[in-house]
CSV table of C-alpha atoms in Angstrom, one decimal:
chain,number,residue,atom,x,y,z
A,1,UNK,CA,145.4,87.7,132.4
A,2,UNK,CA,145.6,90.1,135.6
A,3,UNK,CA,145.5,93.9,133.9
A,4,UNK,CA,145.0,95.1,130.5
A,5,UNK,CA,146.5,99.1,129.9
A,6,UNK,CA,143.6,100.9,127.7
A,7,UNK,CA,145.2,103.7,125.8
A,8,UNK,CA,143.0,105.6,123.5
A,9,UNK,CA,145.3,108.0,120.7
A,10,UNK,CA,144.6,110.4,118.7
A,11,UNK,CA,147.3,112.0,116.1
A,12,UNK,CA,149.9,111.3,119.0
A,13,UNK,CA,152.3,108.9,117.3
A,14,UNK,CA,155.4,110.2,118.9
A,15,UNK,CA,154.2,110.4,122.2
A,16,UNK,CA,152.2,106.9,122.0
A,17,UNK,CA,155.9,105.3,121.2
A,18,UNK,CA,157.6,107.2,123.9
A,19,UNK,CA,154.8,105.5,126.3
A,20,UNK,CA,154.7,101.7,124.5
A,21,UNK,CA,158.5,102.2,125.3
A,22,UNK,CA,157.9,102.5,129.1
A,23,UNK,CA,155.7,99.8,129.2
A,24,UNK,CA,158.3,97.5,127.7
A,25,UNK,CA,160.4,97.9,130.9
A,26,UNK,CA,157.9,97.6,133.6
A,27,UNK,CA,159.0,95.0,136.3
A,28,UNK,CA,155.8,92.9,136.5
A,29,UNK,CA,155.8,90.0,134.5
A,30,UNK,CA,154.7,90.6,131.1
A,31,UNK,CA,153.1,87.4,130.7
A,32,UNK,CA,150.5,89.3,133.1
A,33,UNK,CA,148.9,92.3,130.9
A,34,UNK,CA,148.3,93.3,127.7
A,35,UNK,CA,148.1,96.5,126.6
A,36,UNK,CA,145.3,97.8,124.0
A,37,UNK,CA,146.0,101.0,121.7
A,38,UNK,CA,142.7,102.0,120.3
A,39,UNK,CA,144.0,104.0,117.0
A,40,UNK,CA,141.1,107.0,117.5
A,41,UNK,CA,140.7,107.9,113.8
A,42,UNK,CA,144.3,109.2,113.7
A,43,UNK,CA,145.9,110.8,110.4
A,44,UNK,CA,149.5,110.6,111.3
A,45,UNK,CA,151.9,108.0,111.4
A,46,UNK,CA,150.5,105.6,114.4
A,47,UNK,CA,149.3,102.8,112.4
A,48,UNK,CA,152.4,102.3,111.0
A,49,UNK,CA,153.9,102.8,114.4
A,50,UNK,CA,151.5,101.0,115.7
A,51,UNK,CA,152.3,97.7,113.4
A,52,UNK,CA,156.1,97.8,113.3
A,53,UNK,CA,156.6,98.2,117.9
A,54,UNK,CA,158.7,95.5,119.2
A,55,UNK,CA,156.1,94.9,122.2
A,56,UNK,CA,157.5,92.6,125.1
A,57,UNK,CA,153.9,92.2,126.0
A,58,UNK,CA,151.0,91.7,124.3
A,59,UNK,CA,149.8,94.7,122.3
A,60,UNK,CA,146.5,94.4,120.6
A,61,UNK,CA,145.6,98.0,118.5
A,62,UNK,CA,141.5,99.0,117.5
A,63,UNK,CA,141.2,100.8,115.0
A,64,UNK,CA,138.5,103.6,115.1
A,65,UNK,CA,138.5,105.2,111.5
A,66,UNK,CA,136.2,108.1,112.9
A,67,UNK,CA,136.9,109.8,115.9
A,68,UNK,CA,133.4,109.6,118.1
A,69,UNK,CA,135.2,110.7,120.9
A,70,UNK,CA,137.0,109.4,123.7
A,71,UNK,CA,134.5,107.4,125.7
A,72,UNK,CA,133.8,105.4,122.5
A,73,UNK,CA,137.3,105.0,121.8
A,74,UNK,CA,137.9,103.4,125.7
A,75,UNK,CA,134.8,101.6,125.1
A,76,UNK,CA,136.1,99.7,122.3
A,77,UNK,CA,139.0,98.7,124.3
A,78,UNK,CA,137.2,97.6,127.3
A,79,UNK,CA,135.4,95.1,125.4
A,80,UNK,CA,138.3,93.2,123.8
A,81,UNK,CA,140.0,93.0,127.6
A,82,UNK,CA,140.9,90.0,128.7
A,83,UNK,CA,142.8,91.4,132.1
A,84,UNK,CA,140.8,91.9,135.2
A,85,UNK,CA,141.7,94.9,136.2
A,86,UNK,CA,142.0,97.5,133.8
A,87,UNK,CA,144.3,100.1,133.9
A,88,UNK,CA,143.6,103.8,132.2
A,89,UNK,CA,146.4,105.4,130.9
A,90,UNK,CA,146.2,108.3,127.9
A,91,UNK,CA,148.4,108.2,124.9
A,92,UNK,CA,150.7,111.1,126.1
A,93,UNK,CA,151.7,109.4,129.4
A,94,UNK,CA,155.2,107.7,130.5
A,95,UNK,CA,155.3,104.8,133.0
A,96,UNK,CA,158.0,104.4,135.9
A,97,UNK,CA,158.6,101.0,135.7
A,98,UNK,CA,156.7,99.9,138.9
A,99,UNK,CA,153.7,101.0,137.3
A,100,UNK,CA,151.8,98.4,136.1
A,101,UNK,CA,152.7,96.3,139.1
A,102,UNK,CA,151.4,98.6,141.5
A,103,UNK,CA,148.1,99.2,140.4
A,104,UNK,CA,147.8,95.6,140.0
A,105,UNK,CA,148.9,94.7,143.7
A,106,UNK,CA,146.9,97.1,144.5
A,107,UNK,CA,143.5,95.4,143.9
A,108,UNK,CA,143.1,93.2,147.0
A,109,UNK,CA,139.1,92.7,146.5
A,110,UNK,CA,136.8,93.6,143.5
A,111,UNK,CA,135.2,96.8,145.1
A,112,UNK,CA,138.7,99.2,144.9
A,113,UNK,CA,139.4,101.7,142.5
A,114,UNK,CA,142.9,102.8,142.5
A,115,UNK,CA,143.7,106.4,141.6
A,116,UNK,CA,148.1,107.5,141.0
A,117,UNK,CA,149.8,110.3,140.9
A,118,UNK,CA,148.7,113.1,138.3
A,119,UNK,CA,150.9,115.5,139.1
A,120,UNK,CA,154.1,115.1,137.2
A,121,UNK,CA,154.6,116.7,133.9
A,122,UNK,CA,157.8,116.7,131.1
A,123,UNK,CA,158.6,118.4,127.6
A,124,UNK,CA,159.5,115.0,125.4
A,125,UNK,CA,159.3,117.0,122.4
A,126,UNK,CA,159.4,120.7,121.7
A,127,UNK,CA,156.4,121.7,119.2
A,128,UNK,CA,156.5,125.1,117.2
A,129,UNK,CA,152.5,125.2,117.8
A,130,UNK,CA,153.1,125.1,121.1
A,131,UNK,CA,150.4,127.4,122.9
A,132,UNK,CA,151.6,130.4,124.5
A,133,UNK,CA,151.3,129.4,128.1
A,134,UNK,CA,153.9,126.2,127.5
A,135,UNK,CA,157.0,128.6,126.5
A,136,UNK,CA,157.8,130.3,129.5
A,137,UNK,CA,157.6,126.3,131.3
A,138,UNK,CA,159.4,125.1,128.6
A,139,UNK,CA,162.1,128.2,129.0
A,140,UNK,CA,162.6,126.8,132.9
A,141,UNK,CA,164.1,123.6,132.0
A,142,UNK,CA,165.1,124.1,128.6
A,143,UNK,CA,168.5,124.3,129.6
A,144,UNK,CA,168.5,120.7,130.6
A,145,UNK,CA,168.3,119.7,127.3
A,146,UNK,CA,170.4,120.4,124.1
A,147,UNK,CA,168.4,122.6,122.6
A,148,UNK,CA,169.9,125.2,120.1
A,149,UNK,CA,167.8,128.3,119.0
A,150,UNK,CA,167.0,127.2,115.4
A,151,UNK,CA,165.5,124.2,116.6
A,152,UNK,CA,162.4,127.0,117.4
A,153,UNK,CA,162.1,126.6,113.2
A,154,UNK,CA,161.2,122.9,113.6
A,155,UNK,CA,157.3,121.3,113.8
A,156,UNK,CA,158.3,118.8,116.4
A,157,UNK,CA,162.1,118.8,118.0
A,158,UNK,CA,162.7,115.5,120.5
A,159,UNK,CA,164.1,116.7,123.5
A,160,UNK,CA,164.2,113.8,125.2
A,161,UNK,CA,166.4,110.5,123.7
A,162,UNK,CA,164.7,107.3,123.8
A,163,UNK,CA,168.0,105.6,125.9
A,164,UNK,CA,166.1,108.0,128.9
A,165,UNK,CA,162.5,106.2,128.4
A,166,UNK,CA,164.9,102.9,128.6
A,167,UNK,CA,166.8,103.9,131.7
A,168,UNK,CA,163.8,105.4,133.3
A,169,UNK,CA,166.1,108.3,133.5
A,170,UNK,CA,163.4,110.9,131.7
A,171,UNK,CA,161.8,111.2,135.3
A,172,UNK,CA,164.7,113.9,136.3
A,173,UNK,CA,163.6,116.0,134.0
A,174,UNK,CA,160.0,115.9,134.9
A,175,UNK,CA,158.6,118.6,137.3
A,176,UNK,CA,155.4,119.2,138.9
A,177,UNK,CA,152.5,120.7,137.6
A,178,UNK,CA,151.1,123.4,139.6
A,179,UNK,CA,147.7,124.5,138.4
A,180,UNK,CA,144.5,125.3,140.5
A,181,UNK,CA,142.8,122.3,140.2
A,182,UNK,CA,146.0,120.2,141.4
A,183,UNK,CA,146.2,122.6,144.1
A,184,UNK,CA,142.7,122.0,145.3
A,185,UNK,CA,143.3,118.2,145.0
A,186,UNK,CA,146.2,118.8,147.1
A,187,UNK,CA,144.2,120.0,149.6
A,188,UNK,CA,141.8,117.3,149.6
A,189,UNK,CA,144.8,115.2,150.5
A,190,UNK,CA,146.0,117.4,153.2
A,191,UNK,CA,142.5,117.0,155.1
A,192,UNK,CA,141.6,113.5,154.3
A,193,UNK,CA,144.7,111.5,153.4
A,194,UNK,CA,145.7,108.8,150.8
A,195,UNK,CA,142.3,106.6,152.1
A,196,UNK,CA,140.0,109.7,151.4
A,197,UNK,CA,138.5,108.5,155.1
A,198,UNK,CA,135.8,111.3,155.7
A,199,UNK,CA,135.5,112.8,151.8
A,200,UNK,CA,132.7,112.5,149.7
A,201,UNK,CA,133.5,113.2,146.5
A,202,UNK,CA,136.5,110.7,145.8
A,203,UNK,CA,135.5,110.6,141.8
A,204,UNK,CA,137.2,113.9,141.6
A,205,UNK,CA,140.5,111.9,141.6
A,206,UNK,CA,139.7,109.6,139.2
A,207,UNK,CA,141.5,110.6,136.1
A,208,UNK,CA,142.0,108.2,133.2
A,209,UNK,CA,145.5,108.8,132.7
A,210,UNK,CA,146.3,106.7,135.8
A,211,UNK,CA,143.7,104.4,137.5
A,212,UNK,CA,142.5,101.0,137.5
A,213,UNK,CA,139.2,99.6,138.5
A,214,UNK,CA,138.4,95.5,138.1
A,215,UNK,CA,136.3,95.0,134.6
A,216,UNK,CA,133.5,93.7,136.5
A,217,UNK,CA,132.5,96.9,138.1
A,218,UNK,CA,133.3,98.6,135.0
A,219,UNK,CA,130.7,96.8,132.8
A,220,UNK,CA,128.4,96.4,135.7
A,221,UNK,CA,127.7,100.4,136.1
A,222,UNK,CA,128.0,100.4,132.6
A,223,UNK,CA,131.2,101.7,130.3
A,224,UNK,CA,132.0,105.1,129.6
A,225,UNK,CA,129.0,107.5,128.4
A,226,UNK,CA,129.7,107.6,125.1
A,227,UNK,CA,127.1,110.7,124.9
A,228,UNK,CA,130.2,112.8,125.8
A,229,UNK,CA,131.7,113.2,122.7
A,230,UNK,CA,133.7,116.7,123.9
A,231,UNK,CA,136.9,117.0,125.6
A,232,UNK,CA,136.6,116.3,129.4
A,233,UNK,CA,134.4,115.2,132.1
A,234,UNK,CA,134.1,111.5,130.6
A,235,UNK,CA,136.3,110.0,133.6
A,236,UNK,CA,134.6,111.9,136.5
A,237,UNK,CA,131.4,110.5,134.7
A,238,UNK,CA,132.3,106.7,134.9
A,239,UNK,CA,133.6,107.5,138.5
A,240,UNK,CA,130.7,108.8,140.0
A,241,UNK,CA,128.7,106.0,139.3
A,242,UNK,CA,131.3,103.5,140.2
A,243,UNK,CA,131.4,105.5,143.6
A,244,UNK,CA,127.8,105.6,143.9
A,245,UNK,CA,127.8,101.5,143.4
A,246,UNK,CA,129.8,101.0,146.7
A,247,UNK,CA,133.4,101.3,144.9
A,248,UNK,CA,136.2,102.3,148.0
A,249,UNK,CA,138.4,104.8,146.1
A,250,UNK,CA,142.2,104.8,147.2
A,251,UNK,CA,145.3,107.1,146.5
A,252,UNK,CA,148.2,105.4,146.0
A,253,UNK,CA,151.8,106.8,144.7
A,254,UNK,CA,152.1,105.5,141.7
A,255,UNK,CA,153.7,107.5,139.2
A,256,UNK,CA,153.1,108.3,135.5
A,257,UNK,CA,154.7,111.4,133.9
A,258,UNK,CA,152.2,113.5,131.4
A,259,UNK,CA,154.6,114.8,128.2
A,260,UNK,CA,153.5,118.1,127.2
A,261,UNK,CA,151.7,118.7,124.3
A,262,UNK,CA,149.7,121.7,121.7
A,263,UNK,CA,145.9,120.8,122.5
A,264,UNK,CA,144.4,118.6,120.3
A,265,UNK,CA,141.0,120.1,121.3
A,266,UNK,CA,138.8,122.9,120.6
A,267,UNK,CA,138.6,125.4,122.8
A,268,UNK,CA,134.8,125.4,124.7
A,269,UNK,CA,134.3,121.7,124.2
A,270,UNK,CA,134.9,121.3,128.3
A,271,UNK,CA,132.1,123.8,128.7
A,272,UNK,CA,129.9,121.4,126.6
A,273,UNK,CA,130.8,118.5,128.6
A,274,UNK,CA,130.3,119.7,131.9
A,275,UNK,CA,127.0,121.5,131.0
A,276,UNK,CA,126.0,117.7,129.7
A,277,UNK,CA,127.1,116.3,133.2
A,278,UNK,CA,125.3,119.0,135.2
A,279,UNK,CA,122.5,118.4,133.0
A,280,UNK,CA,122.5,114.5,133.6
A,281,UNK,CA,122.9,114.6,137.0
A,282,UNK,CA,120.1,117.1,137.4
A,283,UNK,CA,118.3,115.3,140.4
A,284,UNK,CA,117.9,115.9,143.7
A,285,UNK,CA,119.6,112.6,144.9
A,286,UNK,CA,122.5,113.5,142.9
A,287,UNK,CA,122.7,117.4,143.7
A,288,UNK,CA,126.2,116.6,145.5
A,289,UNK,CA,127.5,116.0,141.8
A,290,UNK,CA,126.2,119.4,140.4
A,291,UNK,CA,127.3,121.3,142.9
A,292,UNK,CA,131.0,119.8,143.1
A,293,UNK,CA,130.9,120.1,139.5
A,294,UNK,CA,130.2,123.8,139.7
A,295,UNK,CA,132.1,124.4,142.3
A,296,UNK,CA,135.6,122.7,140.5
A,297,UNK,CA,134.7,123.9,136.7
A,298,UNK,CA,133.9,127.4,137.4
A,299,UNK,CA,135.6,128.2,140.1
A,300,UNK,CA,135.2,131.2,142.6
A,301,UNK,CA,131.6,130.9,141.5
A,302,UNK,CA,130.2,130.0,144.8
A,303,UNK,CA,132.9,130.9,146.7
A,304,UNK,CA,133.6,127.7,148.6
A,305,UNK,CA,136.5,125.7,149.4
A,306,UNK,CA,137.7,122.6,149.8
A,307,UNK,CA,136.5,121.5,153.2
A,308,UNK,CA,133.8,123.8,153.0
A,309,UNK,CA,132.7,121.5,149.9
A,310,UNK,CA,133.0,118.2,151.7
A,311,UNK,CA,130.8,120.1,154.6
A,312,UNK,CA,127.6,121.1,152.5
A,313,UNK,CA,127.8,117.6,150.7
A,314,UNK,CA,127.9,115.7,154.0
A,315,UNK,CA,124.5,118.1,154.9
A,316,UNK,CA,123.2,117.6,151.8
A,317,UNK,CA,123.5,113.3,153.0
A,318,UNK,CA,121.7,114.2,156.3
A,319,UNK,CA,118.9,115.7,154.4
A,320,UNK,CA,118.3,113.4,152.3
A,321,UNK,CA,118.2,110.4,154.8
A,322,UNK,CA,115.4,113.0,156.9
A,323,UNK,CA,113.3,112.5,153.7
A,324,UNK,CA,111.5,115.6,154.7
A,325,UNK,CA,113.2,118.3,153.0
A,326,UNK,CA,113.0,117.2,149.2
A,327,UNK,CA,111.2,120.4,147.9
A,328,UNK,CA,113.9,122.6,150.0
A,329,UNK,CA,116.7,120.2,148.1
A,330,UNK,CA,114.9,120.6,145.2
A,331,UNK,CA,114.6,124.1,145.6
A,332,UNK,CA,118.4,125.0,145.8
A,333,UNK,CA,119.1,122.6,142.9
A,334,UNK,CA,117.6,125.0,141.4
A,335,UNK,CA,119.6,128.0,142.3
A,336,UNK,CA,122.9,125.8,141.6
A,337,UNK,CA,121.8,125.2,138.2
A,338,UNK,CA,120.7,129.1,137.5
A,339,UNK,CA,124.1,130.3,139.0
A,340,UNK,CA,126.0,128.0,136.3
A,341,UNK,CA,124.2,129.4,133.9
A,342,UNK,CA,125.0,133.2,135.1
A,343,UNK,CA,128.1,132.1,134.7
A,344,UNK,CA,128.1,130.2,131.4
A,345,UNK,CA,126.1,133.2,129.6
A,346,UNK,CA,129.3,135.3,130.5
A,347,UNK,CA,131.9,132.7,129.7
A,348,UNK,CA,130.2,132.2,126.4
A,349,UNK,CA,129.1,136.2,125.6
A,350,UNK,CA,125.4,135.1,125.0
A,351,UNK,CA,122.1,134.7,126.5
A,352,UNK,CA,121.0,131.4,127.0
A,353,UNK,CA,117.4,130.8,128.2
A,354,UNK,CA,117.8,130.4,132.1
A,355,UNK,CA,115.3,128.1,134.4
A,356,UNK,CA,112.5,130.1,136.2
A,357,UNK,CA,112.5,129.6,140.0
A,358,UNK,CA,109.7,131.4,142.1
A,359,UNK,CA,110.4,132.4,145.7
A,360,UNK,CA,110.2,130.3,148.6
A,361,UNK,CA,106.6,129.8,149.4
A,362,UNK,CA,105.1,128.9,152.9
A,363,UNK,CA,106.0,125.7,153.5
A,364,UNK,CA,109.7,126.1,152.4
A,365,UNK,CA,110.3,129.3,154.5
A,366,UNK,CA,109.2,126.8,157.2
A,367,UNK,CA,111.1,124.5,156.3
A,368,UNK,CA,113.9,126.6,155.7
A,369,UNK,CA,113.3,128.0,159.3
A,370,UNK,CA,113.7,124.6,160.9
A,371,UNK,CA,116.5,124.2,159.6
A,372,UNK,CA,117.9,127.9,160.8
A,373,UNK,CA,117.6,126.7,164.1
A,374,UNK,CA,119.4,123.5,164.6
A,375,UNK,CA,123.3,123.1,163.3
A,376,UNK,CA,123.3,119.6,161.8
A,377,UNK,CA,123.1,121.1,158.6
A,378,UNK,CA,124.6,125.0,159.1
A,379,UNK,CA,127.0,124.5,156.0
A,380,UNK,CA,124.0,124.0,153.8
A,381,UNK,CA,121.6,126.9,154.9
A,382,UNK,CA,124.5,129.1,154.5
A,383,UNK,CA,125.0,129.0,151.2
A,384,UNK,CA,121.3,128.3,150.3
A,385,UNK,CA,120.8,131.4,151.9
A,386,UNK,CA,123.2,133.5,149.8
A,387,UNK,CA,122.1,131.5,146.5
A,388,UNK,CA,118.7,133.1,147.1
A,389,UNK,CA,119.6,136.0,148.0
A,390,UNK,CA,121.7,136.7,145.3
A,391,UNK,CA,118.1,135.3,143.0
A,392,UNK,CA,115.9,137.6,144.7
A,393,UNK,CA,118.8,140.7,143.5
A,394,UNK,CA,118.3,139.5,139.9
């Protein structure tokens, strides 16, 4: 078996058909994946869904009967796989029909991860609990669709037939999503192109709604964290440590189409996952996670950009391999993690309790100095400089 398709779903039923149906026209042979729906502790209709699909490929379902969050839900999938590459792709997703092929062709040795296309978004259904930021996108194309006014009285309207998931017509009425973090993606690409030849920090593109890694390397660094329970930051978790065990990460085109949908998610359970990453990763070997972390999540924070990012990272490298400077890295690990909290007691109206760091003594000044006065690592001392500074203000 060459790929199995890992879908985790939760309460999604008409949007987990719309994507089943794309799978059923993709123009690899189907004799060649599988795809495995792992029923998240649903209360809707996708168990009956679920049992009564007319797959063309092989579809096993898992059925979770209490939601322990995402990374559980993938894990379960992972371990009935029987393809060797697995392919991530979320319950709300539609596939053009190269899809599967591509990020199967795609895997050429067993060290590639293979990130698509995340940019493409469409209004399959219309749903009165729709938040209000999705009515004046859905007002933009509504008039592609026929869509009468008293259909705003309905829980969930289709807006989209099914004859366009079987056509693969439904990708004209897809558009692109323009938010700030696609736009900083965006950017990355614009500097370092599809290879990422130069960048860093390639696990930032490593989304689970459309990427494939072999098995192998996903059991060898160890499944999803199923610690993360809350809405987010699960992906960029397995992808760091698949980047950190030697994985090449690669862009390619390969296009899925994200249906919009009302969250199914509380509000502030992102801020809970990324404070768990930020605290997991709180080392100085892995202060390049932290500080892209901080820098992506609460942005403006620190006031850096995209190439400026890539810069302080590749300083942070050169420091490291000196193997002098480990109290200075320490040091404005330090400051990272007391600015995220700044920001986090804001976010969150409260006072949390916030790490004690005393000034620089003696031997860091000195150190600090040093580095002042030579430019391999200018990008670094800069904003070390206005971390503490903006400490000693406190």
């Amino acid at each position: 078996m060459k790929g199995t398709i890992i879908i985790p779903s939760y309460n999604a039923c008409e949007r987990l058909y719309y994507n089943l149906l794309s799978l059923n026209f993709q123009d690899y042979p189907h004799d060649q994946f599988e795809v495995i729906v792992i029923d998240n502790g649903s209360a809707d209709n996708t168990a009956i869904m679920l049992s009564e699909f007319p797959a063309s490929f092989r579809l096993k379902t898992v059925r979770v009967d209490e939601n322990k969050g995402i990374a559980h839900g993938r894990n379960q999938g992972i371990i009935k796989a029987s393809g060797d590459i697995l392919i991530f792709h979320d319950s709300d997703m539609i596939a053009e029909k190269s899809f599967v092929r591509k990020h199967i062709e795609a895997h050429q040795n067993d060290n590639t991860v293979i990130c698509g296309s995340i940019w493409m978004e469409i209004f399959t259904y219309y749903y009165k609990n729709f938040e209000d930021f999705r009515i004046p996108e859905f007002n933009k194309v509504k008039d592609q669709f026929d869509f009468q006014s008293e259909d705003l009285d309905l829980d969930v309207r289709p807006v989209i037939p099914r004859e366009k998931i079987i056509d693969g017509s439904f990708i004209n009425y897809s558009f692109r999503k323009d938010t700030p973090f696609i736009q900083s993606l965006e950017s990355v690409i614009q500097e370092f192109g599809l290879d990422l030849n130069g960048y860093h920090l390639p696990w930032r593109f490593f989304i689970t709604n459309n990427s494939s890694v072999p098995r192998s390397k996903v059991v060898e660094v160890g499944l999803f964290d199923e610690k993360i329970v809350n809405w987010g930051f699960e992906d960029y978790d397995l992808g760091i440590r698949l980047y950190k065990s030697g994985c090449h990460f690669k862009l390619l085109d390969i296009v899925n189409v994200h249906q919009a949908h009302p969250r199914n998610y509380a509000r502030g359970e992102a801020l809970k996952s990324f404070d768990y990453i930020c605290d997991k990763y709180n080392e100085p070997p892995h202060i390049d996670i932290v500080l892209a972390c901080i820098t992506t999540f609460l942005r403006g924070s620190l006031s850096i950009d995209e190439k400026d990012l890539n810069y302080i990272v590749e300083d942070l490298y050169t420091l490291q391999k000196m193997g002098k400077y480990n109290r200075l890295l320490s040091y404005f690990l330090a400051l990272i993690q007391i600015k995220k909290e700044s920001i986090l007691n804001k976010l969150k109206n409260q006072v949390r309790k916030m790490p004690i760091v005393s000034m620089l003594d003696s031997e860091l000044e000195l150190q600090l100095n040093e580095l002042v006065g030579i430019n391999e690592t200018v990008y670094f001392v800069h904003v070390l400089l206005d971390l503490q500074k903006e400490h000693k203000g406190t």
